[in-house]
mmCIF file of C-alpha atoms and ligand atoms in Angstrom:
data_model
loop_
_atom_site.group_PDB
_atom_site.id
_atom_site.type_symbol
_atom_site.label_atom_id
_atom_site.label_comp_id
_atom_site.label_asym_id
_atom_site.label_seq_id
_atom_site.Cartn_x
_atom_site.Cartn_y
_atom_site.Cartn_z
ATOM 1 C CA MET A 20 0.006 0.118 0.057
ATOM 2 C CA GLY A 21 1.416 3.360 -0.904
ATOM 3 C CA SER A 22 0.543 6.614 0.978
ATOM 4 C CA LEU A 23 -1.136 7.970 -2.177
ATOM 5 C CA ASP A 24 -3.024 4.922 -3.403
ATOM 6 C CA GLY A 25 -5.621 5.822 -6.070
ATOM 7 C CA ARG A 26 -5.161 9.753 -5.607
ATOM 8 C CA VAL A 27 -5.253 11.449 -8.862
ATOM 9 C CA VAL A 28 -2.377 14.124 -9.087
ATOM 10 C CA VAL A 29 -1.203 16.887 -11.426
ATOM 11 C CA VAL A 30 2.269 17.864 -11.378
ATOM 12 C CA THR A 31 3.224 21.039 -13.382
ATOM 13 C CA GLY A 32 6.697 21.219 -14.669
ATOM 14 C CA GLY A 33 6.996 17.501 -14.133
ATOM 15 C CA GLY A 34 9.349 16.687 -17.026
ATOM 16 C CA ARG A 35 12.598 17.785 -15.246
ATOM 17 C CA GLY A 36 14.321 18.567 -12.014
ATOM 18 C CA LEU A 37 11.923 18.781 -8.947
ATOM 19 C CA GLY A 38 8.835 18.185 -10.822
ATOM 20 C CA ARG A 39 10.076 15.093 -12.272
ATOM 21 C CA ALA A 40 11.282 13.820 -8.828
ATOM 22 C CA HIS A 41 7.926 14.569 -7.314
ATOM 23 C CA ALA A 42 5.902 12.833 -10.205
ATOM 24 C CA LEU A 43 8.204 9.800 -9.771
ATOM 25 C CA LEU A 44 7.764 9.492 -6.077
ATOM 26 C CA LEU A 45 4.072 10.328 -6.044
ATOM 27 C CA ALA A 46 3.502 7.536 -8.769
ATOM 28 C CA ALA A 47 5.541 5.110 -6.735
ATOM 29 C CA GLU A 48 3.240 5.884 -3.711
ATOM 30 C CA GLY A 49 0.394 4.838 -5.720
ATOM 31 C CA ALA A 50 -0.803 8.028 -7.373
ATOM 32 C CA LYS A 51 -2.063 8.313 -10.907
ATOM 33 C CA VAL A 52 -0.099 11.336 -12.399
ATOM 34 C CA VAL A 53 -0.806 13.962 -15.090
ATOM 35 C CA VAL A 54 2.806 15.044 -15.975
ATOM 36 C CA ASN A 55 2.535 18.592 -17.095
ATOM 37 C CA ASP A 56 5.586 20.088 -18.891
ATOM 38 C CA LEU A 57 5.791 22.598 -21.614
ATOM 39 C CA GLY A 58 9.603 21.598 -22.134
ATOM 40 C CA SER A 59 10.774 25.210 -22.291
ATOM 41 C CA ASP A 60 14.307 26.379 -21.760
ATOM 42 C CA LEU A 61 15.613 27.952 -18.590
ATOM 43 C CA ASP A 62 14.475 31.463 -19.752
ATOM 44 C CA GLY A 63 10.903 30.209 -20.654
ATOM 45 C CA PHE A 64 11.355 30.120 -24.381
ATOM 46 C CA GLY A 65 10.624 27.079 -26.496
ATOM 47 C CA ALA A 66 8.583 23.954 -26.192
ATOM 48 C CA ASP A 67 9.433 20.222 -26.355
ATOM 49 C CA PRO A 68 7.015 17.303 -25.611
ATOM 50 C CA GLY A 69 10.056 15.133 -24.622
ATOM 51 C CA PRO A 70 10.575 15.871 -20.937
ATOM 52 C CA ALA A 71 6.789 15.198 -20.047
ATOM 53 C CA GLN A 72 6.750 12.040 -22.309
ATOM 54 C CA SER A 73 9.855 10.557 -20.824
ATOM 55 C CA VAL A 74 8.702 10.846 -17.181
ATOM 56 C CA VAL A 75 5.547 9.178 -18.147
ATOM 57 C CA GLU A 76 7.543 6.327 -19.758
ATOM 58 C CA GLU A 77 9.632 6.132 -16.533
ATOM 59 C CA ILE A 78 6.525 6.006 -14.381
ATOM 60 C CA LYS A 79 4.923 3.243 -16.547
ATOM 61 C CA ALA A 80 8.174 1.312 -16.736
ATOM 62 C CA ALA A 81 8.040 1.075 -12.911
ATOM 63 C CA GLY A 82 4.444 -0.138 -13.033
ATOM 64 C CA GLY A 83 2.713 3.241 -12.393
ATOM 65 C CA GLU A 84 0.022 5.148 -14.246
ATOM 66 C CA ALA A 85 0.681 8.405 -15.909
ATOM 67 C CA VAL A 86 -0.097 10.703 -18.802
ATOM 68 C CA PRO A 87 1.586 13.553 -20.386
ATOM 69 C CA ASN A 88 0.355 17.112 -20.809
ATOM 70 C CA THR A 89 2.332 19.739 -22.613
ATOM 71 C CA ASP A 90 0.120 22.783 -22.071
ATOM 72 C CA SER A 91 1.862 26.056 -20.756
ATOM 73 C CA VAL A 92 0.567 26.764 -17.323
ATOM 74 C CA THR A 93 0.648 30.521 -18.420
ATOM 75 C CA ASP A 94 -2.234 29.736 -20.911
ATOM 76 C CA TRP A 95 -5.707 30.098 -19.231
ATOM 77 C CA GLU A 96 -7.240 27.464 -21.500
ATOM 78 C CA GLY A 97 -4.030 25.258 -21.465
ATOM 79 C CA ALA A 98 -4.320 25.168 -17.576
ATOM 80 C CA ARG A 99 -7.963 24.039 -17.842
ATOM 81 C CA ARG A 100 -7.209 21.275 -20.412
ATOM 82 C CA MET A 101 -4.344 20.031 -18.010
ATOM 83 C CA ILE A 102 -6.923 19.797 -15.115
ATOM 84 C CA ARG A 103 -9.529 18.230 -17.290
ATOM 85 C CA ALA A 104 -7.016 15.701 -18.494
ATOM 86 C CA ALA A 105 -6.924 14.276 -14.832
ATOM 87 C CA VAL A 106 -10.662 14.225 -14.566
ATOM 88 C CA GLU A 107 -11.159 12.635 -18.179
ATOM 89 C CA THR A 108 -8.311 10.117 -17.815
ATOM 90 C CA PHE A 109 -8.390 9.043 -14.118
ATOM 91 C CA GLY A 110 -11.870 10.112 -13.177
ATOM 92 C CA ASP A 111 -11.093 12.647 -10.509
ATOM 93 C CA LEU A 112 -8.407 15.335 -9.383
ATOM 94 C CA ASP A 113 -7.171 15.051 -5.717
ATOM 95 C CA VAL A 114 -3.732 16.829 -5.739
ATOM 96 C CA LEU A 115 -2.378 19.740 -7.722
ATOM 97 C CA VAL A 116 1.468 20.150 -7.373
ATOM 98 C CA ASN A 117 2.232 23.678 -8.693
ATOM 99 C CA ASN A 118 5.887 23.327 -9.542
ATOM 100 C CA ALA A 119 6.478 24.804 -13.170
ATOM 101 C CA GLY A 120 9.023 27.730 -13.219
ATOM 102 C CA ILE A 121 11.901 29.463 -14.729
ATOM 103 C CA GLY A 122 14.984 31.249 -13.280
ATOM 104 C CA TYR A 123 17.200 33.357 -15.352
ATOM 105 C CA GLY A 124 20.277 32.751 -13.035
ATOM 106 C CA ARG A 125 21.234 36.302 -13.204
ATOM 107 C CA GLN A 126 22.733 36.143 -9.709
ATOM 108 C CA LEU A 127 25.037 39.007 -10.451
ATOM 109 C CA SER A 128 22.395 41.193 -12.147
ATOM 110 C CA HIS A 129 20.543 44.024 -10.491
ATOM 111 C CA LEU A 130 16.963 45.669 -10.568
ATOM 112 C CA GLU A 131 17.979 48.041 -13.236
ATOM 113 C CA ASP A 132 18.908 45.231 -15.587
ATOM 114 C CA ILE A 133 15.460 43.700 -15.411
ATOM 115 C CA ASP A 134 13.573 44.705 -18.625
ATOM 116 C CA GLU A 135 9.883 44.592 -19.320
ATOM 117 C CA ALA A 136 9.685 41.479 -21.241
ATOM 118 C CA SER A 137 11.829 39.360 -18.636
ATOM 119 C CA TRP A 138 9.636 40.863 -15.832
ATOM 120 C CA ASP A 139 6.310 39.850 -17.570
ATOM 121 C CA THR A 140 7.444 36.398 -18.314
ATOM 122 C CA MET A 141 8.733 35.826 -14.706
ATOM 123 C CA ILE A 142 5.457 36.944 -13.221
ATOM 124 C CA ALA A 143 3.463 35.208 -16.022
ATOM 125 C CA ILE A 144 5.061 31.743 -15.343
ATOM 126 C CA HIS A 145 5.172 31.835 -11.535
ATOM 127 C CA VAL A 146 2.164 33.886 -10.264
ATOM 128 C CA LYS A 147 -0.263 33.613 -13.301
ATOM 129 C CA GLY A 148 0.808 29.849 -13.923
ATOM 130 C CA HIS A 149 0.183 28.908 -10.279
ATOM 131 C CA PHE A 150 -2.966 30.732 -10.215
ATOM 132 C CA ASN A 151 -4.449 29.321 -13.556
ATOM 133 C CA ALA A 152 -3.937 25.726 -12.404
ATOM 134 C CA LEU A 153 -5.304 26.461 -8.946
ATOM 135 C CA ARG A 154 -8.153 28.379 -10.346
ATOM 136 C CA HIS A 155 -9.281 25.541 -12.534
ATOM 137 C CA ALA A 156 -8.706 22.936 -9.904
ATOM 138 C CA ALA A 157 -10.607 24.987 -7.419
ATOM 139 C CA GLU A 158 -13.570 25.258 -9.617
ATOM 140 C CA TYR A 159 -13.734 21.401 -10.005
ATOM 141 C CA TRP A 160 -13.434 20.888 -6.293
ATOM 142 C CA ARG A 161 -16.117 23.529 -5.443
ATOM 143 C CA ASP A 162 -18.446 21.972 -7.891
ATOM 144 C CA ARG A 163 -17.995 18.563 -6.433
ATOM 145 C CA SER A 164 -18.389 19.750 -2.998
ATOM 146 C CA ARG A 165 -21.661 21.654 -3.766
ATOM 147 C CA ALA A 166 -23.011 18.496 -5.450
ATOM 148 C CA GLY A 167 -22.401 16.634 -2.228
ATOM 149 C CA GLY A 168 -19.249 14.672 -3.039
ATOM 150 C CA GLU A 169 -16.518 14.412 -0.380
ATOM 151 C CA VAL A 170 -13.413 16.445 -1.398
ATOM 152 C CA ARG A 171 -10.161 15.629 0.434
ATOM 153 C CA ALA A 172 -7.809 17.494 -1.824
ATOM 154 C CA SER A 173 -4.550 19.098 -1.450
ATOM 155 C CA VAL A 174 -2.513 21.922 -3.400
ATOM 156 C CA VAL A 175 1.288 22.053 -2.939
ATOM 157 C CA ASN A 176 2.756 25.418 -4.214
ATOM 158 C CA THR A 177 6.338 26.038 -4.989
ATOM 159 C CA SER A 178 8.011 29.162 -3.720
ATOM 160 C CA SER A 179 11.701 29.877 -2.930
ATOM 161 C CA PRO A 180 13.745 31.180 -0.014
ATOM 162 C CA ALA A 181 14.536 34.073 -2.559
ATOM 163 C CA GLY A 182 10.772 35.185 -1.857
ATOM 164 C CA PHE A 183 11.312 35.867 1.798
ATOM 165 C CA VAL A 184 14.773 35.209 3.024
ATOM 166 C CA GLN A 185 17.718 37.689 2.728
ATOM 167 C CA LEU A 186 20.267 36.525 0.248
ATOM 168 C CA SER A 187 24.089 36.735 0.839
ATOM 169 C CA GLU A 188 25.550 40.161 -0.139
ATOM 170 C CA ARG A 189 27.468 38.488 -2.994
ATOM 171 C CA GLN A 190 24.124 37.757 -4.920
ATOM 172 C CA SER A 191 21.439 40.162 -6.104
ATOM 173 C CA THR A 192 17.997 39.631 -4.796
ATOM 174 C CA GLN A 193 16.749 38.485 -8.311
ATOM 175 C CA LEU A 194 13.937 40.903 -7.580
ATOM 176 C CA ASP A 195 11.649 39.690 -10.261
ATOM 177 C CA TYR A 196 11.920 36.024 -9.013
ATOM 178 C CA ALA A 197 11.711 37.004 -5.602
ATOM 179 C CA VAL A 198 8.538 39.222 -6.142
ATOM 180 C CA ALA A 199 7.024 36.261 -7.951
ATOM 181 C CA LYS A 200 7.846 33.741 -5.282
ATOM 182 C CA ALA A 201 6.496 36.038 -2.634
ATOM 183 C CA GLY A 202 3.227 36.406 -4.432
ATOM 184 C CA ILE A 203 2.974 32.570 -4.462
ATOM 185 C CA LEU A 204 3.143 32.555 -0.653
ATOM 186 C CA ALA A 205 0.203 35.228 -0.508
ATOM 187 C CA MET A 206 -1.678 32.996 -2.949
ATOM 188 C CA THR A 207 -1.145 30.010 -0.664
ATOM 189 C CA ILE A 208 -2.293 31.700 2.520
ATOM 190 C CA GLY A 209 -5.295 33.251 0.847
ATOM 191 C CA ALA A 210 -6.243 30.024 -0.985
ATOM 192 C CA ALA A 211 -6.007 28.016 2.066
ATOM 193 C CA VAL A 212 -8.456 30.158 3.703
ATOM 194 C CA GLU A 213 -10.927 30.307 0.727
ATOM 195 C CA LEU A 214 -10.802 26.635 -0.257
ATOM 196 C CA GLY A 215 -10.688 25.140 3.220
ATOM 197 C CA PRO A 216 -14.664 24.928 3.370
ATOM 198 C CA TYR A 217 -14.541 22.807 0.170
ATOM 199 C CA GLY A 218 -12.170 20.149 1.740
ATOM 200 C CA VAL A 219 -9.013 21.563 -0.070
ATOM 201 C CA ARG A 220 -5.808 22.130 1.895
ATOM 202 C CA VAL A 221 -3.046 24.522 0.333
ATOM 203 C CA ASN A 222 0.461 24.658 1.456
ATOM 204 C CA ALA A 223 3.782 25.790 -0.107
ATOM 205 C CA ILE A 224 7.331 24.403 -0.102
ATOM 206 C CA THR A 225 10.574 26.354 -0.567
ATOM 207 C CA PRO A 226 13.041 23.724 -1.928
ATOM 208 C CA GLY A 227 16.705 23.643 -2.579
ATOM 209 C CA ALA A 228 18.017 21.198 -5.144
ATOM 210 C CA ARG A 229 20.468 20.496 -7.829
ATOM 211 C CA THR A 230 18.575 21.112 -11.227
ATOM 212 C CA ARG A 231 19.374 22.921 -14.392
ATOM 213 C CA MET A 232 18.179 26.188 -12.635
ATOM 214 C CA SER A 233 20.146 25.799 -9.558
ATOM 215 C CA GLU A 234 23.176 24.641 -11.465
ATOM 216 C CA ARG A 235 23.211 27.798 -13.431
ATOM 217 C CA ALA A 236 22.401 30.161 -10.455
ATOM 218 C CA MET A 237 24.515 28.651 -7.591
ATOM 219 C CA PRO A 238 26.384 25.518 -8.880
ATOM 220 C CA GLU A 239 28.844 25.417 -5.876
ATOM 221 C CA VAL A 240 26.169 25.339 -3.375
ATOM 222 C CA VAL A 241 24.178 22.394 -4.845
ATOM 223 C CA ALA A 242 27.267 20.271 -6.087
ATOM 224 C CA ALA A 243 26.861 16.655 -5.430
ATOM 225 C CA PRO A 244 29.110 15.380 -2.522
ATOM 226 C CA GLN A 245 32.543 14.093 -3.472
ATOM 227 C CA ASP A 246 32.131 10.969 -1.395
ATOM 228 C CA PRO A 247 29.282 9.029 -3.385
ATOM 229 C CA ALA A 248 28.466 7.370 0.041
ATOM 230 C CA ALA A 249 27.491 10.714 1.646
ATOM 231 C CA PHE A 250 24.045 12.040 2.025
ATOM 232 C CA ASP A 251 23.275 13.928 -1.242
ATOM 233 C CA ARG A 252 21.347 16.904 0.270
ATOM 234 C CA PHE A 253 20.719 18.616 -3.065
ATOM 235 C CA ASP A 254 19.335 15.474 -4.923
ATOM 236 C CA PRO A 255 15.877 16.784 -5.981
ATOM 237 C CA ALA A 256 14.424 13.443 -4.578
ATOM 238 C CA GLN A 257 15.186 14.524 -1.098
ATOM 239 C CA VAL A 258 12.326 17.313 -1.415
ATOM 240 C CA SER A 259 9.548 14.872 -2.839
ATOM 241 C CA PRO A 260 8.673 12.921 0.361
ATOM 242 C CA VAL A 261 7.395 16.267 1.822
ATOM 243 C CA VAL A 262 5.226 16.837 -1.238
ATOM 244 C CA ALA A 263 4.043 13.324 -1.007
ATOM 245 C CA TRP A 264 3.103 13.806 2.688
ATOM 246 C CA LEU A 265 1.376 17.146 2.068
ATOM 247 C CA ALA A 266 -0.527 15.362 -0.831
ATOM 248 C CA SER A 267 -1.872 12.518 1.138
ATOM 249 C CA ASP A 268 -5.409 12.647 2.435
ATOM 250 C CA ARG A 269 -4.086 11.833 6.015
ATOM 251 C CA CYS A 270 -2.240 15.124 6.212
ATOM 252 C CA PRO A 271 -4.130 17.740 8.173
ATOM 253 C CA VAL A 272 -1.963 20.773 7.396
ATOM 254 C CA THR A 273 -3.016 23.792 5.443
ATOM 255 C CA GLY A 274 -1.769 27.416 4.986
ATOM 256 C CA GLN A 275 1.868 26.487 5.872
ATOM 257 C CA VAL A 276 5.199 27.338 4.433
ATOM 258 C CA LEU A 277 8.106 24.709 4.613
ATOM 259 C CA LYS A 278 11.586 25.157 3.564
ATOM 260 C CA ILE A 279 13.470 21.829 2.532
ATOM 261 C CA PHE A 280 17.063 21.595 2.048
ATOM 262 C CA GLY A 281 18.124 18.041 2.015
ATOM 263 C CA SER A 282 16.785 16.464 5.335
ATOM 264 C CA THR A 283 16.478 19.986 7.019
ATOM 265 C CA ILE A 284 12.896 21.002 7.074
ATOM 266 C CA GLU A 285 11.935 24.519 8.582
ATOM 267 C CA LEU A 286 8.594 25.750 9.264
ATOM 268 C CA TYR A 287 8.003 29.459 8.333
ATOM 269 C CA ARG A 288 5.513 31.992 9.465
ATOM 270 C CA GLY A 289 4.937 35.256 7.538
ATOM 271 C CA TRP A 290 4.841 38.948 8.779
ATOM 272 C CA VAL A 291 3.981 39.305 12.300
ATOM 273 C CA PRO A 292 3.620 42.427 14.271
ATOM 274 C CA ILE A 293 6.579 43.156 16.497
ATOM 275 C CA GLY A 294 5.541 46.422 17.937
ATOM 276 C CA MET A 295 2.760 48.899 18.148
ATOM 277 C CA ILE A 296 1.854 52.548 18.696
ATOM 278 C CA ASP A 297 -1.719 53.797 19.162
ATOM 279 C CA LYS A 298 -3.708 56.787 20.460
ATOM 280 C CA ASP A 299 -7.298 57.665 19.812
ATOM 281 C CA ARG A 300 -6.515 60.857 17.959
ATOM 282 C CA ARG A 301 -4.812 61.478 14.543
ATOM 283 C CA TRP A 302 -1.095 61.335 14.673
ATOM 284 C CA THR A 303 0.659 64.597 13.779
ATOM 285 C CA VAL A 304 3.904 64.304 11.555
ATOM 286 C CA GLU A 305 6.062 65.833 14.504
ATOM 287 C CA GLU A 306 4.627 62.996 16.890
ATOM 288 C CA LEU A 307 5.406 60.255 14.319
ATOM 289 C CA ASP A 308 8.945 61.496 13.874
ATOM 290 C CA VAL A 309 9.545 60.690 17.414
ATOM 291 C CA GLU A 310 7.253 57.582 18.017
ATOM 292 C CA LEU A 311 7.749 55.738 14.706
ATOM 293 C CA ASN A 312 11.532 56.122 15.006
ATOM 294 C CA ARG A 313 11.248 54.631 18.586
ATOM 295 C CA LEU A 314 8.940 51.754 17.298
ATOM 296 C CA ILE A 315 11.284 50.825 14.664
ATOM 297 C CA GLU A 316 14.317 50.953 16.702
ATOM 298 C CA GLN A 317 12.581 48.692 19.412
ATOM 299 C CA GLY A 318 11.520 46.343 16.501
ATOM 300 C CA GLU A 319 15.132 46.187 15.264
ATOM 301 C CA ARG A 320 16.468 45.326 18.739
ATOM 302 C CA ALA A 321 13.707 42.613 19.096
ATOM 303 C CA GLY A 322 14.553 41.241 15.586
ATOM 304 C CA SER A 323 18.345 41.104 16.310
ATOM 305 C CA ALA A 324 17.750 39.485 19.755
ATOM 306 C CA ARG A 325 15.752 36.521 18.122
HETATM 307 P P1 NAD B 418 13.807 22.911 -14.013
HETATM 308 O O1 NAD B 418 14.208 23.926 -15.046
HETATM 309 O O2 NAD B 418 14.586 21.754 -13.758
HETATM 310 O O3 NAD B 418 12.426 22.457 -14.101
HETATM 311 C C1 NAD B 418 11.222 23.200 -14.453
HETATM 312 C C2 NAD B 418 10.376 22.693 -15.379
HETATM 313 O O4 NAD B 418 9.277 23.516 -15.552
HETATM 314 C C3 NAD B 418 10.892 22.408 -16.777
HETATM 315 O O5 NAD B 418 10.897 21.023 -17.246
HETATM 316 C C4 NAD B 418 10.208 23.310 -17.688
HETATM 317 O O6 NAD B 418 10.083 22.923 -19.102
HETATM 318 C C5 NAD B 418 8.816 23.384 -16.971
HETATM 319 N N1 NAD B 418 8.098 24.672 -17.270
HETATM 320 C C6 NAD B 418 8.570 25.901 -17.483
HETATM 321 N N2 NAD B 418 7.731 26.841 -17.806
HETATM 322 C C7 NAD B 418 6.568 26.015 -18.011
HETATM 323 C C8 NAD B 418 5.144 26.565 -18.227
HETATM 324 N N3 NAD B 418 5.001 27.657 -18.557
HETATM 325 N N4 NAD B 418 4.246 25.571 -18.438
HETATM 326 C C9 NAD B 418 4.682 24.073 -17.994
HETATM 327 N N5 NAD B 418 5.801 23.778 -17.690
HETATM 328 C C10 NAD B 418 6.779 24.742 -17.658
HETATM 329 O O7 NAD B 418 13.764 23.686 -12.550
HETATM 330 P P2 NAD B 418 13.629 23.241 -11.085
HETATM 331 O O8 NAD B 418 14.718 23.740 -10.315
HETATM 332 O O9 NAD B 418 13.144 21.871 -10.959
HETATM 333 O O10 NAD B 418 12.370 24.263 -10.628
HETATM 334 C C11 NAD B 418 11.086 23.694 -10.117
HETATM 335 C C12 NAD B 418 10.560 24.641 -9.335
HETATM 336 O O11 NAD B 418 11.155 24.828 -8.078
HETATM 337 C C13 NAD B 418 10.326 26.251 -10.006
HETATM 338 O O12 NAD B 418 9.129 26.725 -9.580
HETATM 339 C C14 NAD B 418 11.591 26.881 -9.162
HETATM 340 O O13 NAD B 418 11.264 28.290 -9.220
HETATM 341 C C15 NAD B 418 11.555 26.271 -7.794
HETATM 342 N N6 NAD B 418 12.521 26.211 -6.937
HETATM 343 C C16 NAD B 418 13.858 25.594 -7.286
HETATM 344 C C17 NAD B 418 14.865 25.762 -6.584
HETATM 345 C C18 NAD B 418 15.991 24.786 -6.779
HETATM 346 O O14 NAD B 418 16.991 24.850 -5.958
HETATM 347 N N7 NAD B 418 16.245 24.267 -7.851
HETATM 348 C C19 NAD B 418 14.780 26.459 -5.347
HETATM 349 C C20 NAD B 418 13.670 27.304 -5.140
HETATM 350 C C21 NAD B 418 12.594 27.096 -5.964
#
């Protein structure tokens, strides 16, 4: 018995890297998988049906069930087709793993180097792409729930430490990527609230793994260990058990953000108030000059003490 026996799963960007590792493990755990992948290059250009098809073949060769889908998640109708493929092929949809993404790998570039086209592409693939798939899946689950069916569904979104953790001084913040990944966190928390009543849990992971994306952006960090017997922290397969656990219908967790680097799993919480000023009259600018400066100093002291 696998932890996902009979669950129907869509994995976006499932043809390579992290998505491939998730699709293989979820299938090995008993899920029926729609392997979505546009087959684009790292900058989001081009299309190739090869990656999705080859992961489907790997799953089938191991005795699992899978079908390919090569729509772009940025395409509203394409994302609808991808969700329908699950229902039409396997009769249902239980899990959406939103993973498709790109990374320009411009770790030495800066805000002023980002042009309009690259900004739009980055936001489209990550924010719109996650939303498109979520939106069509949510409609399916809402309709099932309203028709009296039992929904025990799970969405796993893919953010990045770049979306909320300060990077080292050597790197730029990759502002377009960071903004897109922070948007995915907001989407996760909001969708968890909205879809909870239909029986849908929504969580986000922020992985770190050796893929073509990270090998371009930070090859020294994700390199395989010299000793082949050592634990390979950045093998993408180290991230997938967390995705499988979040996907299983015995998992109760929703609205959470988990950072996974090898076997280290950290639970993150978003913005929380760390200080307050108040009075029952409008503030003057002069008062704020004193009180807000004091509040911010206190907040910085509290933050550095943690
Ligand atoms: P990858 O390039 O190996 O795989 C991404 C896959 O997504 C590719 O096969 C690509 O063809 C597909 N894809 C791209 N645009 C698509 C679209 N519009 N529609 C459908 N498929 C599309 O990269 P990866 O490192 O495995 O990244 C997977 C996810 O993990 C991304 O969202 C990435 O931002 C995130 N992530 C990765 C790391 C890391 O260390 N590798 C760290 C943080 C976050």
